[in-house]
PDB file of C-alpha atoms and ligand atoms in Angstrom:
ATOM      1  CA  UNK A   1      19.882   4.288  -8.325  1.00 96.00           C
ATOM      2  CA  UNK A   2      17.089   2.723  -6.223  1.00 98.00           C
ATOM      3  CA  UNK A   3      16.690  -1.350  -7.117  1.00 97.00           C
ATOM      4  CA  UNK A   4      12.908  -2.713  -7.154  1.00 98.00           C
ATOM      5  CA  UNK A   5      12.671  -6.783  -7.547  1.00 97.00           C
ATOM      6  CA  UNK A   6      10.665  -7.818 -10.270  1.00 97.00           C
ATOM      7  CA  UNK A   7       9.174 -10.186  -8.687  1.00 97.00           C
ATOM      8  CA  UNK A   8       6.248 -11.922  -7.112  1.00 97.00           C
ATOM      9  CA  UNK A   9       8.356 -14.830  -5.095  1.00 97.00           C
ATOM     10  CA  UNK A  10       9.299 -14.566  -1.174  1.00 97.00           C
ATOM     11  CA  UNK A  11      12.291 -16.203  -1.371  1.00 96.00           C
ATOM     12  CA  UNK A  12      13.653 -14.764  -4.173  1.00 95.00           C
ATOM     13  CA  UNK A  13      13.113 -10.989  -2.651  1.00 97.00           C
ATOM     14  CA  UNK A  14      14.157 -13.259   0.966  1.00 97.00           C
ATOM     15  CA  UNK A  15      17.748 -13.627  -0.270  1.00 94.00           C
ATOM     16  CA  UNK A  16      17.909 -10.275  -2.132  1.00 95.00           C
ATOM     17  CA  UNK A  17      16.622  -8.385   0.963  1.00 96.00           C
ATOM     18  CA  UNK A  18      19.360  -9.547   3.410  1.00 95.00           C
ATOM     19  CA  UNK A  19      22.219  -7.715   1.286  1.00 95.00           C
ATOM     20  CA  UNK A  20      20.082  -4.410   1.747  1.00 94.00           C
ATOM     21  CA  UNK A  21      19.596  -4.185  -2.159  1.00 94.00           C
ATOM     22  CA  UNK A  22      15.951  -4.060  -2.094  1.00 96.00           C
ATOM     23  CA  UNK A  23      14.332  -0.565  -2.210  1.00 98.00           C
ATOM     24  CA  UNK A  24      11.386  -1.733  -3.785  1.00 98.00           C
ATOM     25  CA  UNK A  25       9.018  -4.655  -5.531  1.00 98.00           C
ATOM     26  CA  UNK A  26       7.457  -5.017  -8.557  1.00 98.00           C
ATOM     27  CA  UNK A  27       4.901  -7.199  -9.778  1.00 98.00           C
ATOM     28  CA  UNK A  28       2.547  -7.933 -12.915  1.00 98.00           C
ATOM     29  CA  UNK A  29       0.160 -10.481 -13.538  1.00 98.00           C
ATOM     30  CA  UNK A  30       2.552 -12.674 -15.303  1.00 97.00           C
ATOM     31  CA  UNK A  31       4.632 -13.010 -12.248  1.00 97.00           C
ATOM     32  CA  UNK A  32       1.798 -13.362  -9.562  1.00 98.00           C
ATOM     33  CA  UNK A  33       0.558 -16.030 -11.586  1.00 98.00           C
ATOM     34  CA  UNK A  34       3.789 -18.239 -11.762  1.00 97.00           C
ATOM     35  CA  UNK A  35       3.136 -17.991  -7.918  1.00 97.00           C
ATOM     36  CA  UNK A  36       0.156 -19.966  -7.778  1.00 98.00           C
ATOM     37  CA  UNK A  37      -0.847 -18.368  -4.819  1.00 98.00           C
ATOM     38  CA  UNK A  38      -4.000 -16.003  -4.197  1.00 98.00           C
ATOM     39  CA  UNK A  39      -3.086 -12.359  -5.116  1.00 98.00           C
ATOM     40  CA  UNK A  40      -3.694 -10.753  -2.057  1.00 98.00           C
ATOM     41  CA  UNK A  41      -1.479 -13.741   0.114  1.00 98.00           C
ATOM     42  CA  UNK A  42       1.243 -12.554  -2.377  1.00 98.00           C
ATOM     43  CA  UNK A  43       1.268  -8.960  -1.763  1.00 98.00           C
ATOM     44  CA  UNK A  44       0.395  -9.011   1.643  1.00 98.00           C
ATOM     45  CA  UNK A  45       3.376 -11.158   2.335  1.00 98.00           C
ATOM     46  CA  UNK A  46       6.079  -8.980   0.207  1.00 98.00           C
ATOM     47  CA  UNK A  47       4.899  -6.075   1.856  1.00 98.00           C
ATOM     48  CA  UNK A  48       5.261  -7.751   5.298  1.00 97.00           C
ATOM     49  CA  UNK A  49       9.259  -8.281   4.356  1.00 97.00           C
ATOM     50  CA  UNK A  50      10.221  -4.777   2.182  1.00 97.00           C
ATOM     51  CA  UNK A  51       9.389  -1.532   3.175  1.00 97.00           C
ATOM     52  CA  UNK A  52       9.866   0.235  -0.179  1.00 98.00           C
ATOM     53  CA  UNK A  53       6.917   0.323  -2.613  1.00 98.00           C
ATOM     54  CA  UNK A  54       5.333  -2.562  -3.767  1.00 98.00           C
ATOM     55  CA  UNK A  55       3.538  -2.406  -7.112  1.00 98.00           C
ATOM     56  CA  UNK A  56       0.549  -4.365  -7.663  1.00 98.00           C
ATOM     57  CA  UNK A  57      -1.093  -4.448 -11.055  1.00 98.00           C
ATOM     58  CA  UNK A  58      -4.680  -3.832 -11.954  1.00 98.00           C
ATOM     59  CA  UNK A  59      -6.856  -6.428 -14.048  1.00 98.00           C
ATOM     60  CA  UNK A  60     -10.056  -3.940 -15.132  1.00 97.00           C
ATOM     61  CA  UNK A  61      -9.789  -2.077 -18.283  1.00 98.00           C
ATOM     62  CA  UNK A  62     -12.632   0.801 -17.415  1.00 98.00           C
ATOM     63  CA  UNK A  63     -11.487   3.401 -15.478  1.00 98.00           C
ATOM     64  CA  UNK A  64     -14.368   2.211 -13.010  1.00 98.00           C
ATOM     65  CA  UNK A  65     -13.081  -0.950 -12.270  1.00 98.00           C
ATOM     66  CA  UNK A  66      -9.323   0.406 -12.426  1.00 98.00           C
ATOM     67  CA  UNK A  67     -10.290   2.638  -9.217  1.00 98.00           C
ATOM     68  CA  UNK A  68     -12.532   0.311  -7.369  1.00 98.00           C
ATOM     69  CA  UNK A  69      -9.579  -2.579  -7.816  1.00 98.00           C
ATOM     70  CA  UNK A  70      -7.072   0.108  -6.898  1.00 98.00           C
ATOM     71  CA  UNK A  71      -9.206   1.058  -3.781  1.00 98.00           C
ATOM     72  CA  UNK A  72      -9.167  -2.262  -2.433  1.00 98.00           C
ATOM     73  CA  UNK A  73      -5.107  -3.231  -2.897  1.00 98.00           C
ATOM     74  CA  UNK A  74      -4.414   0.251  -1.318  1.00 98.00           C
ATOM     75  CA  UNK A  75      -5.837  -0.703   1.550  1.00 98.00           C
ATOM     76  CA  UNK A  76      -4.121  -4.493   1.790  1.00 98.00           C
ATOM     77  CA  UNK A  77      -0.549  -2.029   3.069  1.00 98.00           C
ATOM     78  CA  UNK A  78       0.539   1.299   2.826  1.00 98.00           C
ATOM     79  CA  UNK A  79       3.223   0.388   1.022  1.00 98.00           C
ATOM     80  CA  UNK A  80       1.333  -0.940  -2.058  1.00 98.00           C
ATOM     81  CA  UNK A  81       1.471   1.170  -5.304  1.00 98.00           C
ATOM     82  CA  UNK A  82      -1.164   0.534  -7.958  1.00 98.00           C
ATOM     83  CA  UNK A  83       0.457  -0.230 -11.640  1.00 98.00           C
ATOM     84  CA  UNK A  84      -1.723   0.969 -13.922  1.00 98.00           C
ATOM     85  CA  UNK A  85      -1.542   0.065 -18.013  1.00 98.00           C
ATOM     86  CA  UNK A  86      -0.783   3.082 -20.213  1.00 98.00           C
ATOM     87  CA  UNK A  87      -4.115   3.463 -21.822  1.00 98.00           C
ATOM     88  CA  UNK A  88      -6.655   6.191 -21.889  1.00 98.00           C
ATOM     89  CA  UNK A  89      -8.661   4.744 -18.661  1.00 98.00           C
ATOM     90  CA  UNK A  90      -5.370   4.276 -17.468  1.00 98.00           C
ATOM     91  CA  UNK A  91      -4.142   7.195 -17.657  1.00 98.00           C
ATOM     92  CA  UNK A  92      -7.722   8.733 -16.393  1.00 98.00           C
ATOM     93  CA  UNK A  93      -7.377   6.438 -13.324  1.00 98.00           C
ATOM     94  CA  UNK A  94      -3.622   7.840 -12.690  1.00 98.00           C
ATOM     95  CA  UNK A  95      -5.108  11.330 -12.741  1.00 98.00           C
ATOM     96  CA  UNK A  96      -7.900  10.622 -10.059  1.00 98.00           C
ATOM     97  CA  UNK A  97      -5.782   8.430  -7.884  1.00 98.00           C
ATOM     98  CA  UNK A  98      -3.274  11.218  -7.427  1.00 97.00           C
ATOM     99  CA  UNK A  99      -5.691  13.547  -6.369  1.00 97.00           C
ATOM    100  CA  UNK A 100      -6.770  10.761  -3.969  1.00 96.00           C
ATOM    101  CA  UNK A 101      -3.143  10.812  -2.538  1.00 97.00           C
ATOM    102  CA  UNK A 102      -2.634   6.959  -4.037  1.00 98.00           C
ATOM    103  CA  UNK A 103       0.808   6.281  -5.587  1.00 98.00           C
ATOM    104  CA  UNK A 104       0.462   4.965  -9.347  1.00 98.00           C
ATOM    105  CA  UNK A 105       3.225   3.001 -11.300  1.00 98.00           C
ATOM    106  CA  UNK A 106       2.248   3.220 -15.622  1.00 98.00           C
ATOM    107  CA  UNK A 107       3.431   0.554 -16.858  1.00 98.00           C
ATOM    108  CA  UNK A 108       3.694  -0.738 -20.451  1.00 98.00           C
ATOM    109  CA  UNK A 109       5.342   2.689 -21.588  1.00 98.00           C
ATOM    110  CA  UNK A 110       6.541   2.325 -25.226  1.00 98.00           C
ATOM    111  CA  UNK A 111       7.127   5.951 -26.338  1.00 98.00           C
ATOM    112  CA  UNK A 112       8.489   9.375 -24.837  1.00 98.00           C
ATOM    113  CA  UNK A 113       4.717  10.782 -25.561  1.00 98.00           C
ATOM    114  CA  UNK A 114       3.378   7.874 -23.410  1.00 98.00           C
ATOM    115  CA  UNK A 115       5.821   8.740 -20.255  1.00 98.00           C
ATOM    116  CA  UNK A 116       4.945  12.378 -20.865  1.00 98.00           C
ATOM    117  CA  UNK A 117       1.364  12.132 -20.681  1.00 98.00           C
ATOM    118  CA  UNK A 118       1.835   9.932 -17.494  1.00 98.00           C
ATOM    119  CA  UNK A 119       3.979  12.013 -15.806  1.00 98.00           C
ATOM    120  CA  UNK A 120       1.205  14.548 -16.542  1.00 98.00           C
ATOM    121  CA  UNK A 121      -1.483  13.023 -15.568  1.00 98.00           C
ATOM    122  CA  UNK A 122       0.180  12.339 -11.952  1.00 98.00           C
ATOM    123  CA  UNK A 123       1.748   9.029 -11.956  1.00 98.00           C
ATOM    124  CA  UNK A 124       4.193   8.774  -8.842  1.00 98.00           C
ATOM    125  CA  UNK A 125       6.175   6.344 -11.375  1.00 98.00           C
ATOM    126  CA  UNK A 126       6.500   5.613 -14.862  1.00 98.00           C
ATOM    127  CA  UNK A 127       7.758   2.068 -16.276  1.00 98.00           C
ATOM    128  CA  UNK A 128       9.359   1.829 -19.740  1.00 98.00           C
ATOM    129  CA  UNK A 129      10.260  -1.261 -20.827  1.00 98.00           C
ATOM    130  CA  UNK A 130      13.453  -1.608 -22.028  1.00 98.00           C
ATOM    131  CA  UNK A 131      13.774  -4.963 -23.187  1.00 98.00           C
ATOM    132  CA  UNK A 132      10.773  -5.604 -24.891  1.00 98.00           C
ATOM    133  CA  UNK A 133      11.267  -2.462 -27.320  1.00 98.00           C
ATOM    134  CA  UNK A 134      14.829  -4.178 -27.971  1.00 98.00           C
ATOM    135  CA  UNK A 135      13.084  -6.898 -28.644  1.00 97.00           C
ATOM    136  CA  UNK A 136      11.440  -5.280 -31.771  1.00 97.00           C
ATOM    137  CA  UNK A 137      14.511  -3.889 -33.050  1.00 97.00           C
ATOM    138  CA  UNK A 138      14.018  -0.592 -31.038  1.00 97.00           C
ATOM    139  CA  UNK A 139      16.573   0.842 -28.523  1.00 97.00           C
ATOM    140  CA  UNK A 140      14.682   0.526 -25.411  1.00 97.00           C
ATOM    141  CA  UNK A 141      17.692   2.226 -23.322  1.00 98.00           C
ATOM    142  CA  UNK A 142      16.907   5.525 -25.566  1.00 98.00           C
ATOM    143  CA  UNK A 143      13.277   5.338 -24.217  1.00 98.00           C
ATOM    144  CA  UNK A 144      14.767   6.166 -20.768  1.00 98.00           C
ATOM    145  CA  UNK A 145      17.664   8.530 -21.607  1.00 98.00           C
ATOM    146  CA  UNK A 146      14.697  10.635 -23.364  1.00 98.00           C
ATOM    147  CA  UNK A 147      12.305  10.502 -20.647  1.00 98.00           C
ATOM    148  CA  UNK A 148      15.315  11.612 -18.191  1.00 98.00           C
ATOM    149  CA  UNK A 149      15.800  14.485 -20.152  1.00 98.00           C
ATOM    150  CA  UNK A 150      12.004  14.770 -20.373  1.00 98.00           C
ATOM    151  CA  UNK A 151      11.212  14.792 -16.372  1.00 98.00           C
ATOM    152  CA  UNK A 152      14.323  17.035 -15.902  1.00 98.00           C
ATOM    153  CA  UNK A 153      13.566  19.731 -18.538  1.00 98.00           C
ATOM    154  CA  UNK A 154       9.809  20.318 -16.939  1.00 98.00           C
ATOM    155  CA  UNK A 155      10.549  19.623 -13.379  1.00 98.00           C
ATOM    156  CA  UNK A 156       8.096  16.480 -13.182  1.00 98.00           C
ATOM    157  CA  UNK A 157       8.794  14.697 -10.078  1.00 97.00           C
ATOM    158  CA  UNK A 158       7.523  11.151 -11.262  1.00 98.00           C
ATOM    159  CA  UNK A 159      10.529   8.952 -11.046  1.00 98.00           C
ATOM    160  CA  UNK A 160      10.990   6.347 -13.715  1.00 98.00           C
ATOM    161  CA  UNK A 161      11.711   2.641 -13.745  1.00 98.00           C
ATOM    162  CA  UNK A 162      13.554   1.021 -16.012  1.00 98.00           C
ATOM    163  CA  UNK A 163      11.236  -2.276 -16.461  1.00 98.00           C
ATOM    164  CA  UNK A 164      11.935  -4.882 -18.509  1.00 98.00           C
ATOM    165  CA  UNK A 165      15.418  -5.337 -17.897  1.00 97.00           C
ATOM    166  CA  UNK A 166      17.134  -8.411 -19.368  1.00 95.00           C
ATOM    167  CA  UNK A 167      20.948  -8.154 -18.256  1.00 94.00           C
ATOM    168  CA  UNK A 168      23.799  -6.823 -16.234  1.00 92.00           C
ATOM    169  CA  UNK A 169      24.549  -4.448 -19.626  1.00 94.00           C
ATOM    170  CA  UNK A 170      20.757  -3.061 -19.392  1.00 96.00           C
ATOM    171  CA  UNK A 171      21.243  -2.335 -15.563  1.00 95.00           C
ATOM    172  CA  UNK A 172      24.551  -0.797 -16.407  1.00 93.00           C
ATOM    173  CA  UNK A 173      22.855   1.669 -19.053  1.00 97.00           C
ATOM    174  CA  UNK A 174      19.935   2.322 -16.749  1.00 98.00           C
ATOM    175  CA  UNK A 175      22.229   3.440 -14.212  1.00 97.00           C
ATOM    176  CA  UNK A 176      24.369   5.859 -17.119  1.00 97.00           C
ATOM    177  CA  UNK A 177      21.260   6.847 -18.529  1.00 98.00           C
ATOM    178  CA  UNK A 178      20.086   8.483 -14.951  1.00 98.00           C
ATOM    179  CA  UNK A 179      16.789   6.323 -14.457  1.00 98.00           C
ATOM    180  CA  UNK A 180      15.341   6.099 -10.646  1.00 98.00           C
ATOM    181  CA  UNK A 181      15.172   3.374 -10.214  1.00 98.00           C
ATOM    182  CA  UNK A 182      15.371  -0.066 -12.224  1.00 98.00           C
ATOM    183  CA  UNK A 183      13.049  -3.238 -11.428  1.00 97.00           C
ATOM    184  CA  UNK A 184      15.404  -6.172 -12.187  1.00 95.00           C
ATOM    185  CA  UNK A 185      14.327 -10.049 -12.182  1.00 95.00           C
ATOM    186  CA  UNK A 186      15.364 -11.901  -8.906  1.00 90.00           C
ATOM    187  CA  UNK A 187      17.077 -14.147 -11.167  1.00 87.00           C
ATOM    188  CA  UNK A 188      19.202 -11.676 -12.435  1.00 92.00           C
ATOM    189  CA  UNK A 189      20.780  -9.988  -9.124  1.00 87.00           C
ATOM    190  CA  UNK A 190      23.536 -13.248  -8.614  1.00 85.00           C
ATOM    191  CA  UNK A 191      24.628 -12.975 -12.117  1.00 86.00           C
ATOM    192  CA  UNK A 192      25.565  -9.084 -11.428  1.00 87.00           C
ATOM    193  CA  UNK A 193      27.330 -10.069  -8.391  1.00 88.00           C
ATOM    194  CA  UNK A 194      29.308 -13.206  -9.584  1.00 89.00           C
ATOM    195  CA  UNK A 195      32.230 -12.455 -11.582  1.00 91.00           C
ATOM    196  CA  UNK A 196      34.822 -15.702 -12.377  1.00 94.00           C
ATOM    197  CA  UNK A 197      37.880 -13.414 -11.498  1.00 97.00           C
ATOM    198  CA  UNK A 198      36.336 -12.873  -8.036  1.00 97.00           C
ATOM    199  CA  UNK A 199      36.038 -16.503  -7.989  1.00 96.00           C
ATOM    200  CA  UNK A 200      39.357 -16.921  -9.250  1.00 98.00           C
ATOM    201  CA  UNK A 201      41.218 -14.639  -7.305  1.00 98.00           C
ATOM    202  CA  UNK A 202      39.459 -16.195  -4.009  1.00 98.00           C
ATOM    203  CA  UNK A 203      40.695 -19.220  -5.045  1.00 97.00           C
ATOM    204  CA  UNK A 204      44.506 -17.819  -5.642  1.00 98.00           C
ATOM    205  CA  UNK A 205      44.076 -16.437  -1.936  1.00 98.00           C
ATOM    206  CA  UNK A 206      43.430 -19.790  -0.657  1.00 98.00           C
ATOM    207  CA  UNK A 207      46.215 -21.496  -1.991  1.00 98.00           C
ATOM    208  CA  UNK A 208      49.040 -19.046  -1.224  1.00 98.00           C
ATOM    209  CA  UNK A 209      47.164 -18.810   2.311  1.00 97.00           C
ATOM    210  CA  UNK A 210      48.370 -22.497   2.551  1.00 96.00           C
ATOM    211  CA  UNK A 211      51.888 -21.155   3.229  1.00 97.00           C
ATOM    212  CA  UNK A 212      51.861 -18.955   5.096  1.00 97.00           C
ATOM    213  CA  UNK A 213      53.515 -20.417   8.184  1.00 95.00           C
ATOM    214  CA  UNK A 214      50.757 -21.159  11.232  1.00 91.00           C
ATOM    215  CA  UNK A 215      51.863 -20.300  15.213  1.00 88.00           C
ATOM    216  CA  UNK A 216      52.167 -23.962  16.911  1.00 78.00           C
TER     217      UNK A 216
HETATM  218  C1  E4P B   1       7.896  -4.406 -14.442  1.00 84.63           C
HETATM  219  O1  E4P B   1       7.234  -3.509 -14.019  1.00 84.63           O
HETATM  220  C2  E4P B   1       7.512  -5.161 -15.636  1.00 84.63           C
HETATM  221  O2  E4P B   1       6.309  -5.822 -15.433  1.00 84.63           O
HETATM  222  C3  E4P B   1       8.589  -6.130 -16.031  1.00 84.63           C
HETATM  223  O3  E4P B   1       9.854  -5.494 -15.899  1.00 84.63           O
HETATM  224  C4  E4P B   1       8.401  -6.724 -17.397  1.00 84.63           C
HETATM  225  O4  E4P B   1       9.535  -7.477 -17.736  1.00 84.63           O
HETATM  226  P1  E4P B   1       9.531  -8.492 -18.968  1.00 84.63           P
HETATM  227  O5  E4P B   1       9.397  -7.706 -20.232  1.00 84.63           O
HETATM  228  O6  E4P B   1      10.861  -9.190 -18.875  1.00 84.63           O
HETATM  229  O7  E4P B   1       8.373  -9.430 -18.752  1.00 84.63           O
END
């Protein structure tokens, strides 16, 4: 399973690039705007550091503005994948910008019928988000296991994304559930690689290391 950071910080992706754990970026508006930093300075830079795809999210709501703003981030890198909101225009826009050989990520997928029709309509990606379903008292995780089954019973090749991930369980489930790829917060990488009986048993090392007679 591929890892994108969700994320719009340098450093963060920085630290979680060196490991080789970063196939990919994600960003929304949400995160750009915690960056405080001009949009384009933002992608330009992430692209700069990760190869993989780097999703950049449209602002317009016509299907006019969605291609004209997708025209222009296409060309900031060829790395940069336009996220497009699951909506009629949206979908519309996916449709075009696959025949225009631009990658698409639909995001803000809620439903099987909603990854369906943007898997139809051409989308190189599709996001469903996981933990925001959970958070109304619906099992995001069965979004993706459907859509698996979904992509694999019709041969679509858009890959999905498990977006909106919360925890090291949700990972884990996205992983068992066969998704592509899952975006996971920066934040959220350390706590999936500290564990306090690694800690513990590097510790143990240590001390019993202390005995172990040294050549003089
Ligand atoms: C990624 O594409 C999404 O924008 C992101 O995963 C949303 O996560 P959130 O629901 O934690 O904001």
């Amino acid at each position: 399973m591929k890892f994108f950071i969700d994320s719009g910080n340098l450093e963060e992706i920085k630290r979680i690039h060196k490991l080789g754990l970063v196939d990919g970026v994600t960003t929304n508006p949400s995160l750009i705007a915690k960056e405080g930093k001009p949009f384009k300075e933002v992608i330009t830079a992430i692209c700069k550091t990760v190869s993989g795809p780097v999703s950049a999210e449209v602002i317009g709501l016509t299907v006019e503005e969605m291609i004209q703003e997708a025209e222009e981030l296409a060309g900031w890198a060829p790395n940069v994948v336009i996220k497009l909101p699951l909506t009629e225009a949206g979908l519309e826009a996916a449709y075009r910008l696959s025949g225009q050989g631009i990658k698409t990520n639909v995001t803000l997928i809620f439903s099987a019928a909603q990854g369906l029709m943007a898997a139809k309509a051409g989308a190189t990606y599709i996001s469903p988000f996981v933990g925001r379903l959970d958070d109304t008292g619906v099992n995001g995780m069965q979004l993706v296991t459907d859509l698996r089954k979904i992509m694999r019973e019709y041969g679509f090749a858009t890959e999905i994304i498990a977006a909106s991930i919360r925890h090291v369980g949700h990972l884990q489930q996205a992983a068992a559930a066969g998704a592509d790829i899952a975006t996971v917060p920066g934040s959220l990488l350390p706590a999936m690689w500290k564990h306090p009986l690694t800690d513990a048993g590097i510790e143990k090392f240590l001390q019993d290391w202390k005995s172990v007679p040294q050549l003089s």
